[in-house]
Amino acid sequence: MDKINSLTGMPDLIGQKSNESNSSNKIFETEIALIKIFESYSLNEIRTPALENESLFNRSVGDSSDIVNKELYTFLDKNKKKISLRPEGTAGVARSIIEKKLDNETHRFWYLGPMWRYERPQKGRYRQFYQAGIELLGYSEGLAELEMISMILSINDALGIKNSKIKINHLGNKDAKDQFCEALKNYLEPFSSKLEKLDLDRLNKNPLRVLDSKSEQTKDILKDAPKMNEFVSKESLDLLNLIKNSFSEHNIEIDYSLVRGLDYYTGFIFEAISDDLGAQDSYLGGGRYDNLFSDLGGKKLPAIGMAIGIERLAEISNYSVENKTLISFIVLSDKIEQNAYKIAHEFRYLNNNIIIEVQLSDGSLKSKLRKANKDKADFAIIIGDEELKNKTLVLKPLKENDSDQKILSIEDAKKFISSLN
Ligand code: HAM
């Protein structure tokens, strides 16, 4: 029979108690840390479906983007309707708010979940990956930009990110963007024969995307190309300087060649990169998208947001969850011992800082203690028939030496558990 394998670029994430450096554990812990930060900024959670009509992504992320052009997972459903797995979260949030007629008020959202892009997998680049996103809806340019950068700095701080650089740029208003695209096109056209097919396609569909080229030859040609700052207004440039100066003690760089891979951006854009990541060095990105709601048939609702690549952030994170005391609860009895299980159940209510893992499997005391040690448990609690009869238990510290093992009454054990921190 054929072996069933996972799909390329779609890794399984498998947590493991005993192994702090397990990359899946780091991903789960990063998610927990991010949610705490989102709550501290008074954001509300929003969950939209993983599947949407394909047209949503054509009209938002844009058909000049690689994401829609080459990377969208699109299927016909049983009704022959074209549906896509979401490649990102912003479009679904906008669709949802327009559909519920909530596009006449402000919203502060966060979300977290899997996204899909049919990319060429490599380190830090997957076909199924996880993003945490933030969308601030109904806020015009100004303080919301500062709030975005403040959130990035809080994320860096909470996760102990060391080598972070935040790159910022401004795409100007529509006129400025159009004029810049025109100038770029005029500059690049004489070099057409030297551009790779991908860059040539980009030149025809959306010249801004050529600035994102990975080709060394194109990068060379771009050295003398017109720059965005020659086109955007004084207000836009002032905003960039204001943001940089507001957080002057942090590594924020104005980069006039920064562009984003999605079409909906209209003004301030940004990315955070880290040298510790290798080729896929951008661990978050976002910007302002003031036209998306009206482009999708909703009201004119100014908006700004960002998304964080969880795998990449986890890779450079130095965060570890608060150390809770792990107790391995071992019941040694031939029958199903519900009285012993009830003791474990009651212990859980005594202290929020403990984790109790009841060893549910059959096996000898020796094998269960081996498992407790493998899990790096702090204590084992052992209850057999004798202990149950006497209303006692054995408490065995696992991180100190064996002689410390003692027999406690259930009442004394409760006091001990309550005192753990
Ligand atoms: P994005 O730049 O396409 O923006 O993605 C955000 C982050 O997701 C990237 O910086 C990267 O860390 C991560 N990422 C993207 N593709 C992959 C992949 N194939 N494998 C692993 N990680 C990946 C957006 O998605 C926008 N929706 C952000 C936004 C929200 N703009 C406004 N609101």
Short mmCIF file of C-alpha atoms and ligand atoms in Angstrom, two decimals:
data_model
loop_
_atom_site.label_atom_id
_atom_site.label_comp_id
_atom_site.label_asym_id
_atom_site.label_seq_id
_atom_site.Cartn_x
_atom_site.Cartn_y
_atom_site.Cartn_z
CA MET A 1 0.00 0.00 0.00
CA ASP A 2 1.25 3.52 -0.78
CA LYS A 3 2.63 5.51 2.14
CA ILE A 4 0.66 8.65 2.98
CA ASN A 5 2.91 11.66 3.39
CA SER A 6 2.22 15.26 4.32
CA LEU A 7 2.04 17.79 1.48
CA THR A 8 5.20 19.66 0.54
CA GLY A 9 5.73 22.78 2.61
CA MET A 10 3.03 21.87 5.10
CA PRO A 11 4.77 20.77 8.29
CA ASP A 12 3.14 19.14 11.30
CA LEU A 13 3.68 20.94 14.58
CA ILE A 14 4.09 18.51 17.46
CA GLY A 15 4.57 19.84 20.99
CA GLN A 16 6.70 18.03 23.52
CA LYS A 17 6.67 18.86 27.22
CA SER A 18 10.22 17.93 28.05
CA ASN A 19 11.94 19.69 25.19
CA GLU A 20 12.05 23.46 25.55
CA SER A 21 13.97 23.97 22.31
CA ASN A 22 11.45 22.01 20.23
CA SER A 23 10.51 24.33 17.35
CA SER A 24 6.79 23.50 17.61
CA ASN A 25 6.81 24.41 21.31
CA LYS A 26 8.43 27.73 20.41
CA ILE A 27 5.68 28.42 17.87
CA PHE A 28 2.92 27.68 20.41
CA GLU A 29 4.64 29.82 23.07
CA THR A 30 5.10 32.70 20.61
CA GLU A 31 1.37 32.63 19.89
CA ILE A 32 0.56 32.82 23.61
CA ALA A 33 2.95 35.76 24.06
CA LEU A 34 1.45 37.62 21.09
CA ILE A 35 -2.13 37.20 22.33
CA LYS A 36 -1.11 38.74 25.68
CA ILE A 37 0.31 41.74 23.85
CA PHE A 38 -2.81 42.10 21.67
CA GLU A 39 -4.99 42.09 24.79
CA SER A 40 -2.80 44.74 26.40
CA TYR A 41 -3.48 47.03 23.41
CA SER A 42 -7.23 46.51 23.82
CA LEU A 43 -7.71 44.63 20.55
CA ASN A 44 -10.66 42.28 19.95
CA GLU A 45 -10.31 38.89 18.33
CA ILE A 46 -11.87 38.27 14.93
CA ARG A 47 -12.04 34.86 13.21
CA THR A 48 -12.95 34.61 9.56
CA PRO A 49 -13.10 31.41 7.48
CA ALA A 50 -10.04 29.85 5.88
CA LEU A 51 -11.97 29.58 2.60
CA GLU A 52 -13.31 32.59 0.68
CA ASN A 53 -14.49 33.26 -2.86
CA GLU A 54 -11.46 33.56 -5.12
CA SER A 55 -12.68 36.97 -6.34
CA LEU A 56 -12.14 38.45 -2.87
CA PHE A 57 -8.39 37.98 -3.21
CA ASN A 58 -8.28 39.15 -6.84
CA ARG A 59 -9.95 42.38 -5.80
CA SER A 60 -7.90 43.03 -2.63
CA VAL A 61 -4.46 41.45 -2.58
CA GLY A 62 -4.57 42.15 -6.32
CA ASP A 63 -3.97 40.31 -9.57
CA SER A 64 -0.59 41.97 -10.10
CA SER A 65 0.73 40.35 -6.90
CA ASP A 66 2.62 37.04 -6.87
CA ILE A 67 0.31 35.93 -4.07
CA VAL A 68 -2.75 35.98 -6.35
CA ASN A 69 -1.00 35.34 -9.65
CA LYS A 70 1.07 32.34 -8.74
CA GLU A 71 0.48 31.30 -5.18
CA LEU A 72 -3.26 31.10 -4.58
CA TYR A 73 -4.72 27.68 -3.77
CA THR A 74 -7.98 27.76 -5.75
CA PHE A 75 -10.48 24.91 -6.16
CA LEU A 76 -13.89 24.34 -7.65
CA ASP A 77 -16.26 23.25 -4.90
CA LYS A 78 -19.04 20.72 -5.49
CA ASN A 79 -21.18 23.55 -6.87
CA LYS A 80 -18.44 24.51 -9.37
CA LYS A 81 -17.79 27.71 -7.43
CA LYS A 82 -14.19 29.00 -7.39
CA ILE A 83 -13.00 29.15 -3.80
CA SER A 84 -9.54 29.86 -2.41
CA LEU A 85 -7.65 29.09 0.76
CA ARG A 86 -6.82 32.46 2.27
CA PRO A 87 -3.22 33.57 1.58
CA GLU A 88 -3.52 36.32 4.23
CA GLY A 89 -6.06 37.70 6.71
CA THR A 90 -6.78 41.33 5.81
CA ALA A 91 -9.11 40.63 2.87
CA GLY A 92 -11.35 38.32 4.92
CA VAL A 93 -11.59 40.86 7.75
CA ALA A 94 -12.63 43.60 5.28
CA ARG A 95 -15.17 41.29 3.61
CA SER A 96 -16.65 40.37 6.97
CA ILE A 97 -16.98 43.96 8.24
CA ILE A 98 -18.56 45.15 4.99
CA GLU A 99 -20.96 42.20 4.91
CA LYS A 100 -22.09 42.81 8.52
CA LYS A 101 -22.49 46.54 7.73
CA LEU A 102 -20.00 47.40 10.44
CA ASP A 103 -17.94 49.58 8.10
CA ASN A 104 -19.25 52.81 9.58
CA GLU A 105 -17.42 52.54 12.91
CA THR A 106 -13.93 52.01 14.31
CA HIS A 107 -12.59 48.53 15.13
CA ARG A 108 -9.41 47.18 16.68
CA PHE A 109 -8.89 43.54 15.73
CA TRP A 110 -6.38 40.74 16.08
CA TYR A 111 -6.45 37.30 14.52
CA LEU A 112 -4.26 34.24 14.35
CA GLY A 113 -4.37 31.25 12.09
CA PRO A 114 -3.02 29.28 9.16
CA MET A 115 -2.54 30.88 5.73
CA TRP A 116 -1.69 29.14 2.45
CA ARG A 117 0.56 30.22 -0.40
CA TYR A 118 1.85 27.92 -3.14
CA GLU A 119 5.45 29.08 -2.77
CA ARG A 120 8.74 27.28 -3.30
CA PRO A 121 9.37 25.98 0.23
CA GLN A 122 12.65 26.75 1.95
CA LYS A 123 13.78 27.69 5.45
CA GLY A 124 11.24 30.19 6.82
CA ARG A 125 8.97 29.83 3.79
CA TYR A 126 6.14 27.31 3.84
CA ARG A 127 2.97 26.58 1.91
CA GLN A 128 0.99 26.43 5.12
CA PHE A 129 2.23 28.92 7.68
CA TYR A 130 0.77 30.83 10.59
CA GLN A 131 0.16 34.53 10.84
CA ALA A 132 -1.00 36.72 13.69
CA GLY A 133 -2.52 39.91 12.35
CA ILE A 134 -3.71 43.26 13.61
CA GLU A 135 -6.17 45.53 11.79
CA LEU A 136 -7.09 49.01 13.07
CA LEU A 137 -10.17 50.11 11.10
CA GLY A 138 -11.62 53.60 10.86
CA TYR A 139 -8.47 55.49 11.85
CA SER A 140 -6.93 58.09 9.51
CA GLU A 141 -3.23 58.61 9.10
CA GLY A 142 -1.53 59.78 12.30
CA LEU A 143 -1.65 58.19 15.72
CA ALA A 144 -2.60 54.77 14.32
CA GLU A 145 0.80 54.69 12.56
CA LEU A 146 2.51 55.33 15.92
CA GLU A 147 0.40 52.61 17.53
CA MET A 148 1.59 50.11 14.88
CA ILE A 149 5.25 50.85 15.56
CA SER A 150 4.61 50.81 19.32
CA MET A 151 3.12 47.31 18.95
CA ILE A 152 6.12 46.08 16.95
CA LEU A 153 8.44 47.37 19.67
CA SER A 154 6.32 45.68 22.36
CA ILE A 155 6.52 42.40 20.42
CA ASN A 156 10.30 42.74 20.07
CA ASP A 157 10.62 43.50 23.76
CA ALA A 158 8.32 40.74 25.05
CA LEU A 159 9.93 38.10 22.83
CA GLY A 160 13.50 39.23 23.41
CA ILE A 161 14.17 39.93 19.71
CA LYS A 162 17.70 41.30 19.49
CA ASN A 163 18.68 42.09 15.89
CA SER A 164 15.58 43.83 14.63
CA LYS A 165 15.37 46.60 12.08
CA ILE A 166 12.07 48.28 11.23
CA LYS A 167 12.01 49.66 7.68
CA ILE A 168 9.39 52.30 6.89
CA ASN A 169 8.29 54.07 3.72
CA HIS A 170 5.35 56.05 2.36
CA LEU A 171 3.63 55.36 -0.97
CA GLY A 172 2.08 58.85 -1.04
CA ASN A 173 -1.43 59.50 -2.24
CA LYS A 174 -2.85 57.99 -5.44
CA ASP A 175 -1.51 60.79 -7.68
CA ALA A 176 1.98 60.53 -6.24
CA LYS A 177 1.93 56.73 -6.59
CA ASP A 178 0.74 56.99 -10.23
CA GLN A 179 3.38 59.58 -11.11
CA PHE A 180 6.11 57.51 -9.51
CA CYS A 181 4.96 54.34 -11.34
CA GLU A 182 5.00 56.28 -14.61
CA ALA A 183 8.53 57.60 -13.99
CA LEU A 184 9.77 54.16 -12.98
CA LYS A 185 8.24 52.63 -16.10
CA ASN A 186 9.87 55.24 -18.33
CA TYR A 187 13.22 54.65 -16.65
CA LEU A 188 13.03 50.82 -16.85
CA GLU A 189 11.64 50.38 -20.34
CA PRO A 190 14.97 50.96 -22.14
CA PHE A 191 16.39 48.12 -19.98
CA SER A 192 13.57 45.70 -20.97
CA SER A 193 15.88 43.30 -22.78
CA LYS A 194 18.00 42.94 -19.62
CA LEU A 195 15.10 42.21 -17.27
CA GLU A 196 14.06 38.67 -16.33
CA LYS A 197 10.58 37.57 -17.43
CA LEU A 198 9.18 37.99 -13.91
CA ASP A 199 10.44 41.58 -13.66
CA LEU A 200 9.18 42.34 -17.15
CA ASP A 201 5.71 41.08 -16.19
CA ARG A 202 5.83 43.22 -13.07
CA LEU A 203 6.89 46.23 -15.13
CA ASN A 204 3.80 45.84 -17.27
CA LYS A 205 1.31 45.09 -14.51
CA ASN A 206 2.61 47.10 -11.53
CA PRO A 207 6.06 48.74 -11.92
CA LEU A 208 6.34 49.23 -8.14
CA ARG A 209 6.77 45.47 -7.75
CA VAL A 210 10.01 45.59 -9.75
CA LEU A 211 11.56 47.30 -6.71
CA ASP A 212 11.09 43.99 -4.89
CA SER A 213 13.13 42.06 -7.46
CA LYS A 214 15.57 39.42 -6.23
CA SER A 215 17.62 39.57 -9.46
CA GLU A 216 21.10 41.09 -9.00
CA GLN A 217 21.00 42.51 -12.53
CA THR A 218 17.68 44.28 -11.85
CA LYS A 219 18.95 45.53 -8.50
CA ASP A 220 21.91 47.02 -10.33
CA ILE A 221 19.69 48.71 -12.91
CA LEU A 222 17.51 50.12 -10.11
CA LYS A 223 20.43 51.93 -8.47
CA ASP A 224 19.86 55.02 -10.64
CA ALA A 225 16.08 54.69 -10.89
CA PRO A 226 13.78 57.48 -9.67
CA LYS A 227 13.11 57.25 -5.92
CA MET A 228 9.74 57.36 -4.20
CA ASN A 229 10.73 60.34 -2.01
CA GLU A 230 11.03 62.51 -5.13
CA PHE A 231 7.28 62.07 -5.67
CA VAL A 232 5.53 61.84 -2.31
CA SER A 233 4.29 64.98 -0.58
CA LYS A 234 6.06 66.89 2.17
CA GLU A 235 3.40 65.66 4.67
CA SER A 236 4.23 62.06 3.86
CA LEU A 237 7.95 62.63 4.34
CA ASP A 238 7.25 64.55 7.57
CA LEU A 239 5.24 61.59 8.86
CA LEU A 240 8.16 59.22 8.22
CA ASN A 241 10.51 61.54 10.11
CA LEU A 242 8.04 61.98 12.94
CA ILE A 243 7.72 58.21 13.35
CA LYS A 244 11.47 57.71 13.25
CA ASN A 245 12.04 60.52 15.79
CA SER A 246 9.25 59.36 18.11
CA PHE A 247 11.10 56.09 18.65
CA SER A 248 14.62 57.43 18.12
CA GLU A 249 16.25 54.96 20.52
CA HIS A 250 15.13 52.06 18.29
CA ASN A 251 16.45 50.77 14.99
CA ILE A 252 13.98 52.37 12.56
CA GLU A 253 15.16 53.15 9.04
CA ILE A 254 13.42 55.16 6.32
CA ASP A 255 13.86 53.07 3.17
CA TYR A 256 12.48 54.75 0.04
CA SER A 257 12.84 51.56 -1.97
CA LEU A 258 10.65 49.51 0.37
CA VAL A 259 7.56 48.13 -1.39
CA ARG A 260 5.08 45.48 -0.31
CA GLY A 261 3.92 42.39 -2.18
CA LEU A 262 0.20 43.16 -1.91
CA ASP A 263 -1.69 45.70 -4.04
CA TYR A 264 -4.01 47.27 -1.46
CA TYR A 265 -1.50 49.53 0.28
CA THR A 266 -1.95 53.28 -0.05
CA GLY A 267 0.32 55.23 2.33
CA PHE A 268 2.61 54.33 5.20
CA ILE A 269 4.16 50.85 4.84
CA PHE A 270 6.66 48.95 6.98
CA GLU A 271 8.47 45.67 7.53
CA ALA A 272 10.55 44.32 10.41
CA ILE A 273 13.56 42.24 9.48
CA SER A 274 16.20 40.36 11.41
CA ASP A 275 19.67 39.31 10.27
CA ASP A 276 19.27 36.20 12.42
CA LEU A 277 16.68 34.80 9.97
CA GLY A 278 18.70 34.19 6.80
CA ALA A 279 17.20 34.74 3.34
CA GLN A 280 13.57 35.06 4.50
CA ASP A 281 14.42 37.88 6.88
CA SER A 282 11.09 39.70 7.15
CA TYR A 283 9.16 38.55 10.23
CA LEU A 284 6.31 41.03 9.95
CA GLY A 285 4.94 43.55 7.53
CA GLY A 286 2.02 45.84 6.97
CA GLY A 287 0.78 49.28 6.15
CA ARG A 288 -2.15 51.56 5.43
CA TYR A 289 -4.92 50.51 3.05
CA ASP A 290 -7.42 53.34 2.93
CA ASN A 291 -9.15 52.25 -0.30
CA LEU A 292 -9.71 48.56 0.36
CA PHE A 293 -13.16 48.86 1.94
CA SER A 294 -14.56 51.09 -0.82
CA ASP A 295 -12.84 48.96 -3.51
CA LEU A 296 -14.68 45.92 -2.12
CA GLY A 297 -18.04 47.72 -2.21
CA GLY A 298 -18.09 49.06 1.35
CA LYS A 299 -17.93 52.54 2.79
CA LYS A 300 -14.75 54.62 2.72
CA LEU A 301 -13.03 53.36 5.86
CA PRO A 302 -9.39 54.28 6.48
CA ALA A 303 -7.39 51.37 7.86
CA ILE A 304 -3.92 50.19 8.80
CA GLY A 305 -2.66 46.76 9.80
CA MET A 306 0.13 44.24 9.88
CA ALA A 307 0.76 40.53 10.00
CA ILE A 308 3.45 38.63 11.84
CA GLY A 309 4.93 35.39 10.47
CA ILE A 310 4.74 33.15 13.53
CA GLU A 311 7.35 30.60 12.39
CA ARG A 312 9.87 33.36 11.68
CA LEU A 313 9.19 35.23 14.91
CA ALA A 314 9.44 31.97 16.90
CA GLU A 315 12.77 31.22 15.24
CA ILE A 316 14.35 34.39 16.69
CA SER A 317 12.33 34.55 19.90
CA ASN A 318 13.95 34.23 23.30
CA TYR A 319 10.63 33.99 25.10
CA SER A 320 9.80 31.23 27.49
CA VAL A 321 6.47 30.71 29.18
CA GLU A 322 6.34 31.32 32.93
CA ASN A 323 7.77 28.34 34.69
CA LYS A 324 4.93 26.39 36.20
CA THR A 325 5.54 23.51 38.59
CA LEU A 326 4.94 20.21 36.81
CA ILE A 327 3.58 17.39 38.98
CA SER A 328 3.45 13.89 37.60
CA PHE A 329 0.53 12.11 39.26
CA ILE A 330 1.02 8.36 39.46
CA VAL A 331 -1.77 6.01 40.51
CA LEU A 332 -0.68 2.46 41.24
CA SER A 333 -3.70 0.24 41.46
CA ASP A 334 -5.08 -2.65 39.50
CA LYS A 335 -8.62 -1.29 39.38
CA ILE A 336 -9.80 2.00 37.90
CA GLU A 337 -9.12 4.19 40.89
CA GLN A 338 -11.57 7.05 40.64
CA ASN A 339 -10.89 8.16 44.22
CA ALA A 340 -7.25 8.76 43.36
CA TYR A 341 -8.23 10.58 40.19
CA LYS A 342 -10.57 12.81 42.21
CA ILE A 343 -7.64 13.86 44.41
CA ALA A 344 -5.75 15.05 41.31
CA HIS A 345 -8.88 16.84 40.14
CA GLU A 346 -9.20 18.70 43.47
CA PHE A 347 -5.49 19.59 43.54
CA ARG A 348 -5.86 21.46 40.24
CA TYR A 349 -8.18 24.01 41.88
CA LEU A 350 -5.65 24.86 44.58
CA ASN A 351 -3.05 26.65 42.52
CA ASN A 352 -2.93 28.22 39.05
CA ASN A 353 0.82 27.85 38.87
CA ILE A 354 0.90 24.08 38.73
CA ILE A 355 0.48 21.60 35.93
CA ILE A 356 -0.74 18.12 36.91
CA GLU A 357 -0.17 15.35 34.45
CA VAL A 358 -2.04 12.25 35.57
CA GLN A 359 -0.25 9.26 34.09
CA LEU A 360 -3.16 7.50 32.46
CA SER A 361 -1.34 4.50 31.04
CA ASP A 362 -0.73 1.12 32.62
CA GLY A 363 2.78 0.33 33.78
CA SER A 364 5.09 -0.12 36.72
CA LEU A 365 6.15 2.58 39.18
CA LYS A 366 9.59 2.43 37.61
CA SER A 367 8.35 3.13 34.10
CA LYS A 368 6.08 5.93 35.31
CA LEU A 369 8.90 7.59 37.22
CA ARG A 370 11.04 7.30 34.09
CA LYS A 371 8.33 9.12 32.14
CA ALA A 372 8.06 11.81 34.87
CA ASN A 373 11.82 12.40 34.67
CA LYS A 374 11.71 12.51 30.87
CA ASP A 375 8.99 15.19 31.07
CA LYS A 376 11.26 17.13 33.49
CA ALA A 377 8.54 17.04 36.17
CA ASP A 378 9.36 18.80 39.45
CA PHE A 379 7.53 16.31 41.66
CA ALA A 380 5.88 12.93 41.44
CA ILE A 381 2.84 12.18 43.57
CA ILE A 382 2.34 8.46 44.01
CA ILE A 383 -0.86 6.86 45.27
CA GLY A 384 -1.37 3.12 45.63
CA ASP A 385 -4.02 1.03 47.40
CA GLU A 386 -2.25 1.41 50.75
CA GLU A 387 -2.10 5.21 50.51
CA LEU A 388 -5.74 5.41 49.44
CA LYS A 389 -6.80 3.38 52.46
CA ASN A 390 -4.79 5.63 54.81
CA LYS A 391 -5.74 8.90 53.03
CA THR A 392 -2.07 9.63 52.33
CA LEU A 393 0.20 9.97 49.32
CA VAL A 394 3.90 9.85 48.53
CA LEU A 395 5.54 13.09 47.43
CA LYS A 396 8.79 12.57 45.56
CA PRO A 397 10.85 15.60 44.51
CA LEU A 398 12.47 14.78 41.17
CA LYS A 399 14.89 17.63 40.83
CA GLU A 400 16.59 16.99 44.19
CA ASN A 401 17.89 13.72 45.57
CA ASP A 402 15.79 10.64 46.32
CA SER A 403 16.04 10.73 50.10
CA ASP A 404 13.60 13.64 50.20
CA GLN A 405 10.63 11.40 49.36
CA LYS A 406 7.94 11.68 52.06
CA ILE A 407 4.51 10.43 52.98
CA LEU A 408 1.95 13.19 53.51
CA SER A 409 -1.66 13.20 54.55
CA ILE A 410 -3.97 14.43 51.78
CA GLU A 411 -4.65 17.56 53.85
CA ASP A 412 -0.91 18.33 54.22
CA ALA A 413 -0.41 17.65 50.51
CA LYS A 414 -3.11 20.24 49.74
CA LYS A 415 -1.27 22.80 51.88
CA PHE A 416 1.98 21.98 50.10
CA ILE A 417 0.39 22.30 46.63
CA SER A 418 -1.22 25.60 47.56
CA SER A 419 2.16 26.97 48.65
CA LEU A 420 3.93 26.23 45.34
CA ASN A 421 4.68 29.18 43.10
P1 HAM B 1 2.82 39.75 4.13
O1 HAM B 1 4.02 40.61 4.12
O2 HAM B 1 2.45 39.08 2.88
O3 HAM B 1 1.64 40.68 4.64
O4 HAM B 1 2.98 38.65 5.25
C1 HAM B 1 3.29 39.00 6.59
C2 HAM B 1 4.32 38.06 7.16
O5 HAM B 1 3.91 36.70 7.01
C3 HAM B 1 5.68 38.12 6.46
O6 HAM B 1 6.46 39.18 6.94
C4 HAM B 1 6.28 36.77 6.85
O7 HAM B 1 6.86 36.86 8.13
C5 HAM B 1 5.06 35.87 6.92
N1 HAM B 1 4.98 35.02 5.71
C6 HAM B 1 4.51 35.36 4.50
N2 HAM B 1 4.59 34.33 3.64
C7 HAM B 1 5.12 33.30 4.33
C8 HAM B 1 5.45 31.94 4.00
N3 HAM B 1 5.22 31.41 2.80
N4 HAM B 1 6.00 31.16 4.99
C9 HAM B 1 6.22 31.65 6.21
N5 HAM B 1 5.92 32.93 6.57
C10 HAM B 1 5.38 33.74 5.65
C11 HAM B 1 0.34 40.26 4.76
O8 HAM B 1 0.00 39.11 4.72
C12 HAM B 1 -0.64 41.39 5.02
N6 HAM B 1 -1.98 40.81 5.16
C13 HAM B 1 -0.24 42.16 6.27
C14 HAM B 1 -1.23 43.25 6.59
C15 HAM B 1 -2.22 43.21 7.49
N7 HAM B 1 -1.26 44.45 6.00
C16 HAM B 1 -2.26 45.15 6.51
N8 HAM B 1 -2.87 44.39 7.41
#
